[in-house]
CSV table of C-alpha atoms in Angstrom, one decimal:
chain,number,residue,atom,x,y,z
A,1,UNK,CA,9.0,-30.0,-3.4
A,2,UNK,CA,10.5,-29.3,-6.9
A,3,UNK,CA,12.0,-32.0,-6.9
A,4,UNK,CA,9.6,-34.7,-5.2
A,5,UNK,CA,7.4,-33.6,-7.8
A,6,UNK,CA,9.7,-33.6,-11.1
A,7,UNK,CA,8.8,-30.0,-11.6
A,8,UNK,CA,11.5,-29.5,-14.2
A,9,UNK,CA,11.5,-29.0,-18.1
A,10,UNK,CA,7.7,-28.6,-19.4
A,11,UNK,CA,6.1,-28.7,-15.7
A,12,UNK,CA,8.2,-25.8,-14.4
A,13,UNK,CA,6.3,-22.9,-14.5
A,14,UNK,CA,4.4,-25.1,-11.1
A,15,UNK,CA,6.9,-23.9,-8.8
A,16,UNK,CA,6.6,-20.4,-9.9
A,17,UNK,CA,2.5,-20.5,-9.7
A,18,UNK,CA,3.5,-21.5,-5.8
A,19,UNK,CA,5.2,-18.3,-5.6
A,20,UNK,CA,2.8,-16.2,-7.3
A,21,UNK,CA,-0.2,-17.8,-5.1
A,22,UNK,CA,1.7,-17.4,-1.8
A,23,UNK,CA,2.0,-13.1,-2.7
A,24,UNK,CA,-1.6,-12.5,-3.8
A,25,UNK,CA,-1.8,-14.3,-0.1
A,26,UNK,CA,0.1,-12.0,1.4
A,27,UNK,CA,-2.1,-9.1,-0.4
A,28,UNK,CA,-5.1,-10.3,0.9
A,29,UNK,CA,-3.5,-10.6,4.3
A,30,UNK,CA,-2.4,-6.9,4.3
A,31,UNK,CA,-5.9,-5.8,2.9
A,32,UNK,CA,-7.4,-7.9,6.2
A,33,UNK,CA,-4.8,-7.5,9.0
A,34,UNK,CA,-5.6,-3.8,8.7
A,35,UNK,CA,-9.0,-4.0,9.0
A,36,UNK,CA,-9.0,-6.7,11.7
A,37,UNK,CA,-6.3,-4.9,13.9
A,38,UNK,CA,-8.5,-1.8,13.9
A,39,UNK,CA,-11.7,-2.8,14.5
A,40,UNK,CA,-11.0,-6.1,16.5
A,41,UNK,CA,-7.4,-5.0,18.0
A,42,UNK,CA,-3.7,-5.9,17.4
A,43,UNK,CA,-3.9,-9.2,19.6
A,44,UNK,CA,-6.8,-10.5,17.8
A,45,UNK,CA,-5.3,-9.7,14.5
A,46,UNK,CA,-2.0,-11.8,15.3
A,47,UNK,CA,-4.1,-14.8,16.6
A,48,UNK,CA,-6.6,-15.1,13.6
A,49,UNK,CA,-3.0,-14.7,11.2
A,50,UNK,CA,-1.4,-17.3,12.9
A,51,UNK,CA,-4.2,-19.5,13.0
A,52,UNK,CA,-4.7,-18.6,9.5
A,53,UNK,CA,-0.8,-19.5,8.4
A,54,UNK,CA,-0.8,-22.6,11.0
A,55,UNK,CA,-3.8,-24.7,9.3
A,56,UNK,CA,-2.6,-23.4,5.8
A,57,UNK,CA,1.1,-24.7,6.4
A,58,UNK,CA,-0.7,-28.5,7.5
A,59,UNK,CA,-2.4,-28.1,4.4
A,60,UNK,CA,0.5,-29.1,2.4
A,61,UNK,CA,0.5,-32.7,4.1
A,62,UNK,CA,-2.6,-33.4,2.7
A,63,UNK,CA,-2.4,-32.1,-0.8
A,64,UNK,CA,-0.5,-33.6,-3.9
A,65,UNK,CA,-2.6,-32.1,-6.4
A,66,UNK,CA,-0.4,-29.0,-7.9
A,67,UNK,CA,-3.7,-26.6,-7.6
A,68,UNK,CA,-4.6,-27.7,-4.2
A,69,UNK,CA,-0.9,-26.7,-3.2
A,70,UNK,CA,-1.3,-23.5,-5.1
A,71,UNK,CA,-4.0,-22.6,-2.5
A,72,UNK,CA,-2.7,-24.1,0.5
A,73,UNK,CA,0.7,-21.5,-0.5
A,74,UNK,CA,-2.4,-18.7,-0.8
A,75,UNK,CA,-3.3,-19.2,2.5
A,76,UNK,CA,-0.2,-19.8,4.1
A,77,UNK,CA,0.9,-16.2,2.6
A,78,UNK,CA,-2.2,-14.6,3.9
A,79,UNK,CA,-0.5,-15.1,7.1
A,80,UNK,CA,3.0,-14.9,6.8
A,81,UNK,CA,3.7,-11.6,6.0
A,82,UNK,CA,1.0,-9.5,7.5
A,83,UNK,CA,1.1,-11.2,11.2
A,84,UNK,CA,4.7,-9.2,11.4
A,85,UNK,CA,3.8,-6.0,10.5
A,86,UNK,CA,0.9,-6.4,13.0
A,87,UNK,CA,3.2,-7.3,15.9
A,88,UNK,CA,5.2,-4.2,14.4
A,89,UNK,CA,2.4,-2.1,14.8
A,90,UNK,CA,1.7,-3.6,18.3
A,91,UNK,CA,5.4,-2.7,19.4
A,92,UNK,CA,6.1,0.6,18.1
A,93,UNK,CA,2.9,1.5,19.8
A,94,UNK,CA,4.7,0.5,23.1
A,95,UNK,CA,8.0,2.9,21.9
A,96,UNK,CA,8.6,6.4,23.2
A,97,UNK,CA,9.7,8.5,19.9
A,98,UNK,CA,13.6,8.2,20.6
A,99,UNK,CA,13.5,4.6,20.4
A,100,UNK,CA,11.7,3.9,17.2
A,101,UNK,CA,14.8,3.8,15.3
A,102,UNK,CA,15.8,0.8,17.6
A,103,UNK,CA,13.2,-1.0,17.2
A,104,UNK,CA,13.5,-1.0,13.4
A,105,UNK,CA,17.2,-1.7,13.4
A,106,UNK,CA,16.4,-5.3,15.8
A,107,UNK,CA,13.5,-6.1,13.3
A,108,UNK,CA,16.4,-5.9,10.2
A,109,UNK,CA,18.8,-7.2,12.4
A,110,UNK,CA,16.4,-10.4,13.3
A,111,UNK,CA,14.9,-10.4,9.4
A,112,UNK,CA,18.8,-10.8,8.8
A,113,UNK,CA,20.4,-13.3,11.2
A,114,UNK,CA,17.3,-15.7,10.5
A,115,UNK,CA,16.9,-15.2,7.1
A,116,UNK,CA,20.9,-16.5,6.5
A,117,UNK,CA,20.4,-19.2,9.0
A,118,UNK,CA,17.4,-20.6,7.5
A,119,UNK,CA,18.9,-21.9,4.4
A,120,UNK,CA,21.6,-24.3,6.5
A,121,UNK,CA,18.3,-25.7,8.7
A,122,UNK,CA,16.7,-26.6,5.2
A,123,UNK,CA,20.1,-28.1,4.3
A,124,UNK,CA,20.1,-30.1,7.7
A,125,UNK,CA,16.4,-30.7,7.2
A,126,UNK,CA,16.5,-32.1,4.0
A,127,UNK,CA,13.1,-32.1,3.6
A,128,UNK,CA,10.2,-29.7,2.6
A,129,UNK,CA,7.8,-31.3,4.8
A,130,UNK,CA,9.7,-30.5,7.6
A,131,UNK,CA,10.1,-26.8,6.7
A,132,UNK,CA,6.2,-26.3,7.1
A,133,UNK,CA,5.9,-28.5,10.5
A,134,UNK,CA,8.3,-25.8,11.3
A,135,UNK,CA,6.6,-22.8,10.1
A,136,UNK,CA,3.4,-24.2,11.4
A,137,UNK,CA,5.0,-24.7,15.3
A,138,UNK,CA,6.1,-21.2,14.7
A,139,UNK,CA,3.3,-19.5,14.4
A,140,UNK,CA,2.0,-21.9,17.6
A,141,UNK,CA,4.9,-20.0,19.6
A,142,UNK,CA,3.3,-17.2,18.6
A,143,UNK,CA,0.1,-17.8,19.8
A,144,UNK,CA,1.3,-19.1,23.3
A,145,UNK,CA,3.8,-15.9,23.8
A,146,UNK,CA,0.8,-13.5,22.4
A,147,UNK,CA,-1.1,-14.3,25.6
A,148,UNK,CA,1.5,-12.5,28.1
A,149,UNK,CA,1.9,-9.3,25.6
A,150,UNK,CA,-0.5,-6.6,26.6
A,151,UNK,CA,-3.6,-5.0,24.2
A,152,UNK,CA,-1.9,-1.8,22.8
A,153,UNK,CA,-3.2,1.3,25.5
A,154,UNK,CA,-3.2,3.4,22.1
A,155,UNK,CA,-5.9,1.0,20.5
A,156,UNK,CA,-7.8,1.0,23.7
A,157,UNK,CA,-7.8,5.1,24.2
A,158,UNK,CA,-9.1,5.4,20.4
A,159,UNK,CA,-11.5,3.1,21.3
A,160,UNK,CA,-12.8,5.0,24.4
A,161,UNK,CA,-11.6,2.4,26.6
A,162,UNK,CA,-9.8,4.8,28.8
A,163,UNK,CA,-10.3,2.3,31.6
A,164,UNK,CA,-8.8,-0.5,29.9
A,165,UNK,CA,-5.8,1.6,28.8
A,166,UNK,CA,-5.0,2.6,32.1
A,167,UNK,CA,-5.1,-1.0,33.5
A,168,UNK,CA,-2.6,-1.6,31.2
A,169,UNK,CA,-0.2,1.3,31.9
A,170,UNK,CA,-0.8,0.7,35.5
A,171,UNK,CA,0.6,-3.2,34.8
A,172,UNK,CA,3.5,-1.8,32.7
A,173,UNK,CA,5.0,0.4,35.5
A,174,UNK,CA,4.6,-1.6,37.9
A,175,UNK,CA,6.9,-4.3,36.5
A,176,UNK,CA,9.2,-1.7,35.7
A,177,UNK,CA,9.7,0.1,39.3
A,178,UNK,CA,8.1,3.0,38.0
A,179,UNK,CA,6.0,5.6,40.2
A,180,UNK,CA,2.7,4.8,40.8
A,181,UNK,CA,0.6,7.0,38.3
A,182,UNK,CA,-2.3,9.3,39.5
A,183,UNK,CA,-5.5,9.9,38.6
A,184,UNK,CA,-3.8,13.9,37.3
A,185,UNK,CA,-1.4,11.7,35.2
A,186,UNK,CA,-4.4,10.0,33.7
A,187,UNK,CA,-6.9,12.7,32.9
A,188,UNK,CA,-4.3,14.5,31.1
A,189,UNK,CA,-3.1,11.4,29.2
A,190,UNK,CA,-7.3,11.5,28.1
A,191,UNK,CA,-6.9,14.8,27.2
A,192,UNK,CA,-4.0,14.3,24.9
A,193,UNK,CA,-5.5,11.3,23.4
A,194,UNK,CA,-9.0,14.2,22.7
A,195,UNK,CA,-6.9,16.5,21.0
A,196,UNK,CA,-4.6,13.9,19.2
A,197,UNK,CA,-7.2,12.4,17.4
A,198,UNK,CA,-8.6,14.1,14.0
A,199,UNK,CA,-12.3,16.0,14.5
A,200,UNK,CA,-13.1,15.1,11.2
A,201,UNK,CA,-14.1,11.7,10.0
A,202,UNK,CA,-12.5,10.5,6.9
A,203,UNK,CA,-14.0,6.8,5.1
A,204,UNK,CA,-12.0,4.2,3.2
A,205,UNK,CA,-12.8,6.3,-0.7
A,206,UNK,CA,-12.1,9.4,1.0
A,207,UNK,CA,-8.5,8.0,2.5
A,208,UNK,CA,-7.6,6.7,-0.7
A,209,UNK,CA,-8.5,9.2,-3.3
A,210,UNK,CA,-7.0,11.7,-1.3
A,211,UNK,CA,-3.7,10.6,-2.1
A,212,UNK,CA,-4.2,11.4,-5.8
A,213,UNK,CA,-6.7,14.7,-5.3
A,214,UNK,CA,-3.4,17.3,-5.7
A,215,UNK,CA,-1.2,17.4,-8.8
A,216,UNK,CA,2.2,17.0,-6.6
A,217,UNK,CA,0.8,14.4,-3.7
A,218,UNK,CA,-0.5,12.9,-6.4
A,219,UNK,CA,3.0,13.1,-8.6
A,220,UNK,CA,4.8,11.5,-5.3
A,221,UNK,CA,2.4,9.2,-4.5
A,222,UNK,CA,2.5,7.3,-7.8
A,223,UNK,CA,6.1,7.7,-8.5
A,224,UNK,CA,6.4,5.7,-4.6
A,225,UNK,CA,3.9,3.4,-5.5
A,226,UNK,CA,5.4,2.4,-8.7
A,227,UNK,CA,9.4,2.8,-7.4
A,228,UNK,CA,8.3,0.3,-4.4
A,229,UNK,CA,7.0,-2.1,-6.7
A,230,UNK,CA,10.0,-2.5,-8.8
A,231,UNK,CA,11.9,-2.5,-5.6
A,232,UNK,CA,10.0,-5.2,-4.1
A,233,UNK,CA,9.6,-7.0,-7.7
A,234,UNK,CA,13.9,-7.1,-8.5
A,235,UNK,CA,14.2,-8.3,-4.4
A,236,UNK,CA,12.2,-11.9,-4.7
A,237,UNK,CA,13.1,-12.0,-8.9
A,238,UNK,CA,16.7,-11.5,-7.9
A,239,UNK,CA,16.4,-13.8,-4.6
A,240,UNK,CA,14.8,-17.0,-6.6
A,241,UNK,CA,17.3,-16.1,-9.5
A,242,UNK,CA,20.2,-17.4,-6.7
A,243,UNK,CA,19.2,-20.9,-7.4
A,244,UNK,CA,20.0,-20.7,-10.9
A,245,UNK,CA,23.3,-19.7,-10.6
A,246,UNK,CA,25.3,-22.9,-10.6
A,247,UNK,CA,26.1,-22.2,-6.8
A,248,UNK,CA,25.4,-24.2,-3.9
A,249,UNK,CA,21.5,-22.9,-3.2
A,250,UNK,CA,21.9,-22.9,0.5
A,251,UNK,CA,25.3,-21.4,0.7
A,252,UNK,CA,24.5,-18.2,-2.1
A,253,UNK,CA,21.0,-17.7,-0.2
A,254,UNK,CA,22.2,-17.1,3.2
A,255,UNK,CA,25.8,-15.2,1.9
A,256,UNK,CA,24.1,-13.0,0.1
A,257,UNK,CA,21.4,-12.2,3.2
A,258,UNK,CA,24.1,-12.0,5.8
A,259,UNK,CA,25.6,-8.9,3.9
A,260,UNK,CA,22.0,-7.3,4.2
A,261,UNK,CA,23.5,-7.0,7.8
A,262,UNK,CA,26.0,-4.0,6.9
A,263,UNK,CA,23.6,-2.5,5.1
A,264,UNK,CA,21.3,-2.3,7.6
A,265,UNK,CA,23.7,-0.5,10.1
A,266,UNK,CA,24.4,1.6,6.7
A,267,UNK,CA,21.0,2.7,6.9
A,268,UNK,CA,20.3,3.7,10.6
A,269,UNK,CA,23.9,5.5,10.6
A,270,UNK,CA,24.0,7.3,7.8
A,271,UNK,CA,20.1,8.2,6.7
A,272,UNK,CA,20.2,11.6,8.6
A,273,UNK,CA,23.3,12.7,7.1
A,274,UNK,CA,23.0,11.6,3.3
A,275,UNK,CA,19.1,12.1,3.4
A,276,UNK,CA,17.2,9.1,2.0
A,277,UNK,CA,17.3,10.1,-1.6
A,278,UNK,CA,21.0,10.0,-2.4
A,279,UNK,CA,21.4,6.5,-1.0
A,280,UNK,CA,18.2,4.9,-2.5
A,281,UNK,CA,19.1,6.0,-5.7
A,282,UNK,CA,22.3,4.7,-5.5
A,283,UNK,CA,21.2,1.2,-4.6
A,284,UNK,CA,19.1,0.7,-7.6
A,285,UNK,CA,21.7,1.8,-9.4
A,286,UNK,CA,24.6,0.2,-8.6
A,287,UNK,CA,22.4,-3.2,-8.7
A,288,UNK,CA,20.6,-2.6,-12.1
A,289,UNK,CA,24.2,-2.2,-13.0
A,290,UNK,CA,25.8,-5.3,-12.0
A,291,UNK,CA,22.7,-7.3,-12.9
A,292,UNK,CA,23.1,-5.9,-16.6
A,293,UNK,CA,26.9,-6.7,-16.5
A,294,UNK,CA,26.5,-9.8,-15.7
A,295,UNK,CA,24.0,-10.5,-17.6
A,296,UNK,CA,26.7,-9.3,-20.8
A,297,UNK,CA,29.7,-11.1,-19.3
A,298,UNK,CA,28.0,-13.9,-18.0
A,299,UNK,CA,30.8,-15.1,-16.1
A,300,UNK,CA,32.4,-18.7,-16.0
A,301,UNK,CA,33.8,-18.2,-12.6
A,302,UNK,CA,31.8,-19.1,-9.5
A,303,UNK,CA,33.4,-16.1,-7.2
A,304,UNK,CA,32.7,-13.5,-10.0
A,305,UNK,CA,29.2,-14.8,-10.1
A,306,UNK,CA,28.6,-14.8,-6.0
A,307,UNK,CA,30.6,-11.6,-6.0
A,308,UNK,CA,27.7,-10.0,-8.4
A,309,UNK,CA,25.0,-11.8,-6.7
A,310,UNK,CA,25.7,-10.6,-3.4
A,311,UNK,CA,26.1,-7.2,-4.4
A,312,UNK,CA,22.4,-7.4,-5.6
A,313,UNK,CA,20.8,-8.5,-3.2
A,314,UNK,CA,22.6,-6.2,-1.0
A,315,UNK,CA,21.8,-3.5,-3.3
A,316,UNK,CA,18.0,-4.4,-3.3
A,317,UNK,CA,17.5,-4.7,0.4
A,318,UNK,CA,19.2,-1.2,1.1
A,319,UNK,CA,16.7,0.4,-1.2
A,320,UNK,CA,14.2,-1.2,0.2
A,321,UNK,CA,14.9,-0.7,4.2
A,322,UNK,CA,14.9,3.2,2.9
A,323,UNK,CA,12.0,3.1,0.7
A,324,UNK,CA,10.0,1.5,3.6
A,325,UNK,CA,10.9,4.2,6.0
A,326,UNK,CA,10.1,7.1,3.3
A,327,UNK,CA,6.7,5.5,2.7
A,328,UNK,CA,5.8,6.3,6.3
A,329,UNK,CA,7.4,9.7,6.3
A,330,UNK,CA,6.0,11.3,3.2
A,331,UNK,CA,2.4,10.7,3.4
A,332,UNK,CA,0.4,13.5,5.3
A,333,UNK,CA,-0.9,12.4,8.7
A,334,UNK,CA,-4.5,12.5,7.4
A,335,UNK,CA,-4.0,9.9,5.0
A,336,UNK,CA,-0.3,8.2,6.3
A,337,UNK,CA,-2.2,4.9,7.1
A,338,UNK,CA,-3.8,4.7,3.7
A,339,UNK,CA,-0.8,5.6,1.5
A,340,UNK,CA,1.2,3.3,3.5
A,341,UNK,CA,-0.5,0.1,3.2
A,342,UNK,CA,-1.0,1.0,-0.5
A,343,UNK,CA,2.5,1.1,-1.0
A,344,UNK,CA,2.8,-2.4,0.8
A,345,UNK,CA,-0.2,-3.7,-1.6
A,346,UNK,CA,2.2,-2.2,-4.7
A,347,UNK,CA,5.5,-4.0,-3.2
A,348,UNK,CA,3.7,-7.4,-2.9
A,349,UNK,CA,2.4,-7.0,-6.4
A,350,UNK,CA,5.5,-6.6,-7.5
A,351,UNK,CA,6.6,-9.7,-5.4
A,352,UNK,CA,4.4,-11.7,-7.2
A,353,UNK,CA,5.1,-10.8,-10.8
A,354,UNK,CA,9.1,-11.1,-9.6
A,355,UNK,CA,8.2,-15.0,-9.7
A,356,UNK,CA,7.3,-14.3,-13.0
A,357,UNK,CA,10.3,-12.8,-13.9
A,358,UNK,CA,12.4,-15.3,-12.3
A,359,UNK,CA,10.6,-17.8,-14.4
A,360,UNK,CA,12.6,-16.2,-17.7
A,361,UNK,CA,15.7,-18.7,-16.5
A,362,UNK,CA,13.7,-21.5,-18.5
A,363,UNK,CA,14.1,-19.5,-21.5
A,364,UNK,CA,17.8,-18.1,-21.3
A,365,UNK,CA,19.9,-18.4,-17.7
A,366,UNK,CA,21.0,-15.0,-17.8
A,367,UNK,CA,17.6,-13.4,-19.1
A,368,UNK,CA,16.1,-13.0,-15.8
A,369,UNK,CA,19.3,-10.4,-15.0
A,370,UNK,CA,19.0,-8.2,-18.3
A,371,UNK,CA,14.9,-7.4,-16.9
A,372,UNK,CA,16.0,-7.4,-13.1
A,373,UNK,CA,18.7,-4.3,-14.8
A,374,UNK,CA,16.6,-2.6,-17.1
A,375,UNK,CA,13.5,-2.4,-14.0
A,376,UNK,CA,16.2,-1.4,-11.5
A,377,UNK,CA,17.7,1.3,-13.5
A,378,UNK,CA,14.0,2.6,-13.8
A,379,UNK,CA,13.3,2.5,-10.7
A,380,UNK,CA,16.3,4.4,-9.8
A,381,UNK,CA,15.0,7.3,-12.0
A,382,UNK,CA,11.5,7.5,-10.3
A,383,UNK,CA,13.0,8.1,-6.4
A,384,UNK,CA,15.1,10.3,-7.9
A,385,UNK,CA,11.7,12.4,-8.6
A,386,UNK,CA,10.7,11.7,-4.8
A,387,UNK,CA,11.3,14.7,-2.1
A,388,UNK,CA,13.6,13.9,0.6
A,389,UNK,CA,12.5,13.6,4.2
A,390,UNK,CA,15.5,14.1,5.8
A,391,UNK,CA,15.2,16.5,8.7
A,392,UNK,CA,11.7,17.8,7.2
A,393,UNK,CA,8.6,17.7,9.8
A,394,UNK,CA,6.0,15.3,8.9
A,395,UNK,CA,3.7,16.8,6.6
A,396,UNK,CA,0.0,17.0,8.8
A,397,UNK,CA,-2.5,18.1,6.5
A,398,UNK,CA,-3.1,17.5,2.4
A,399,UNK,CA,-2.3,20.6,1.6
A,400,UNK,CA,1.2,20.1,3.7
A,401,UNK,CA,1.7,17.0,1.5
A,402,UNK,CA,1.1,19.2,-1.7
A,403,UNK,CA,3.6,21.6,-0.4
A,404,UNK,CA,5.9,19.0,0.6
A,405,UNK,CA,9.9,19.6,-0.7
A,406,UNK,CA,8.8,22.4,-2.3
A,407,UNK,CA,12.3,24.0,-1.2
A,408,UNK,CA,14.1,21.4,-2.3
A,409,UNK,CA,15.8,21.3,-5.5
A,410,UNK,CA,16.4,18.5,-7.8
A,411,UNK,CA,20.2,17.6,-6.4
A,412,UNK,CA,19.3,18.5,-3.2
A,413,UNK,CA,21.6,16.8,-0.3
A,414,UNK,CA,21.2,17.3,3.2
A,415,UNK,CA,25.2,17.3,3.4
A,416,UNK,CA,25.3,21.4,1.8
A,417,UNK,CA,22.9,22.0,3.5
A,418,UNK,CA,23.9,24.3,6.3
A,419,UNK,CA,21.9,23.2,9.2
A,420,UNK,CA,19.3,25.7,11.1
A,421,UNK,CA,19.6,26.7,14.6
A,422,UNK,CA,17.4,24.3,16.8
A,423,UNK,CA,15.0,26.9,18.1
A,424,UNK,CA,14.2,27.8,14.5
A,425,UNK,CA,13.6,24.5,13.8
A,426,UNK,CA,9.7,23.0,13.4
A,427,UNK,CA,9.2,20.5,16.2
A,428,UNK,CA,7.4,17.5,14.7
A,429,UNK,CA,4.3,15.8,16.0
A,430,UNK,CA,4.9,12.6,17.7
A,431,UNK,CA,3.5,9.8,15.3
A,432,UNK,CA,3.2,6.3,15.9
A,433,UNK,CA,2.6,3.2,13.8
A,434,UNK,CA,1.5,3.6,10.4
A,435,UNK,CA,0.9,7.5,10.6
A,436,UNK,CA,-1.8,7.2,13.6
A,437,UNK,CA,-0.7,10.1,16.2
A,438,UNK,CA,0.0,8.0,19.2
A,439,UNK,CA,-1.3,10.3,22.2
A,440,UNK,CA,0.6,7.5,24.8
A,441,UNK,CA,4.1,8.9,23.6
A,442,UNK,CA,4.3,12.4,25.6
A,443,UNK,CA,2.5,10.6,28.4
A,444,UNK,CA,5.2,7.4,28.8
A,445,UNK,CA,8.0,10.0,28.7
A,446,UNK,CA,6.5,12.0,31.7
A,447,UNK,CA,6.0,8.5,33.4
């Protein structure tokens, strides 16, 4: 499309307004999907998405005007990135506790082994028009394979569709051989769901001023908030800076994703052992580093420069599988939901201005890498301030949050620490997605 359109020199800064426009889509869609998965259901909320991103994505056939493709990128991001943390939602609400961690690795693992295909489809494509026809027959596939996936039983119990929730579990074990489930099984799965579900009522003000009502919640929750927009701003700065390296676009792009795969077995293996702080740290450290030496060296050599790009990349995506996971660990149950789509409102802001950083390459080609360091090494100071989560129940209540790694001190590493006897160890509630308490879990497990 750059190109078609002679975006270059003076005209630019369009391609970067495309960028910018398509995340403050993607905030809107976060703001929405929420709201419309919740009140409407999880099925309802991928089909209007899709829908959404589909039309938006045709758009672009229509429209030559710069401003007019501006909004068509604003609707197509409305859709894009909060229809798959919908059908996240929808699938961990399907997942018994002990598989959670699964399910997260094949999400990275998919994110990953598209993400560095992608690039060599574009390269056989050769054509930006035929990127969206793609995107848009996606989001069709979607739509067809939605129909056969089941309403989440959880959503319906909240509800007080018990009946509907029980057609639904009756369905699921029949097509996997499973006994057929009494009416006993049932009206304690209803009493479960009673007792899982907070007495008091809370409303959208309350939710979100809660996170900043205690001096230490409210110390963690804006130290996240800001480290996970830096995070998310160095990722897409540093991910649009690959095609202004002199490299082959195509090839740097899906390098530089494919060693996201490592890291993502990095983080499943070794979270529990090194805690989360230790290694999130680390990432934005070692990759404000690199970006800064680079960015002094600047390097004639095409392997020195892929070498430091990939390393990154890599660097940003590790802090940013860990940082997504702590998000949904740290906030107290009464207010998890909130401070975690918060956070993802933070990270796509700082998506958004990343294009504006990107955009610094006009000015200097290594300018973009001296911000990306100085941000990243910031960043890496703030989640050093944030409590680890490692082996610590999930804090229930606000006070629990304000209490929260209270016994932890400011090098504290799970590895010397000696570990404590499982019976003297606080058994954790069972919580499902995006801090709801998911009364279906102990019931599937007995099933």
């Amino acid at each position: 499309m750059t190109t078609e359109n002679n975006w270059v020199c003076g005209d630019a800064w369009r391609q970067y307004v495309l960028h910018t426009a398509f995340w403050i889509g993607s905030m809107m869609g976060y703001a929405t999907s929420g709201f419309l998965a919740d009140k409407y259901g999880r099925k309802v909320a991928v089909c209007v998405l899709c829908l959404v991103g589909a039309v938006a994505n045709l758009l672009h056939l229509l429209i030559t005007n710069p401003w007019g493709l501006a909004v068509a990128r604003l609707i197509a991001g409305f859709g894009a990135e909060s229809v798959c943390s919908t059908i996240f939602v929808l699938v961990i609400e399907f997942t018994i506790p002990d598989k959670r961690t699964l399910i997260g690795f094949v999400w990275a693992f998919s994110w990953t082994v598209l993400a560095s295909s992608y690039p060599w489809y574009a390269d056989l494509v050769q054509s930006w028009r035929g990127l969206v026809v793609t995107n848009t027959a996606l989001s069709i596939a979607i739509l067809i394979i939605i129909v056969f996936v089941p309403e989440s039983p959880s959503w319906h119990l909240t509800g007080g569709r018990r009946d509907k929730a029980i057609e639904i579990l009756k369905r699921l074990g029949k097509i996997n051989g499973l006994k057929e489930l009494s009416e006993e099984d049932f009206n304690d799965l209803q009493i479960k769901s009673a007792t899982s579900i907070p007495a008091k009522k809370r409303t959208f003000w309350k939710d979100t001023f809660a996170l900043v009502a205690t001096p230490r919640l409210r110390r963690i929750t804006l130290t996240l908030f800001v480290g996970w927009f830096l995070i998310c701003l160095c990722y897409n700065a540093n991910t649009l800076e690959l095609s202004h390296l002199g490299l082959d676009v195509y090839g740097t792009f899906s390098l530089a994703i494919l060693f996201e795969l490592p890291v993502n077995i990095f983080t499943i293996l070794a979270l529990d052992r090194f805690g989360r702080r230790w290694p999130n740290v680390s990432f934005m450290f070692i990759g404000g580093s690199v970006s800064l030496i680079m960015a002094l060296l600047r390097p004639d050599s095409a392997a020195a420069t892929l070498t430091m790009a990939v390393i990154t990349i890599v660097c940003y995506a590790g802090s940013y599988n860990i940082s997504y996971q702590l998000a949904s660990e740290i906030f107290p149950t009464e207010i998890r939901g909130r401070g975690v789509l918060l956070t993802r409102l933070f990270g796509d802001i700082g998506s958004c201005l990343g294009a504006d950083v990107a955009y610094l390459v006009e000015y200097d080609r290594y300018l973009p890498l001296i911000v990306l360091g100085v941000l990243s090494l910031s960043s890496a100071v703030l989640l050093f301030l944030v409590p680890d989560t490692v082996h610590e129940p999930l804090p229930q209540t606000i006070e629990d949050g304000e209490n929260f790694g209270k016994n932890q001190g400011l090098c504290f590493c799970p590895l010397f620490v000696k570990e404590q006897p499982a019976e003297e160890m606080i058994m954790e509630p069972k919580v499902g997605s995006i801090g709801h308490v998911n009364p279906l879990y102990d019931a599937t497990t007995q099933f």
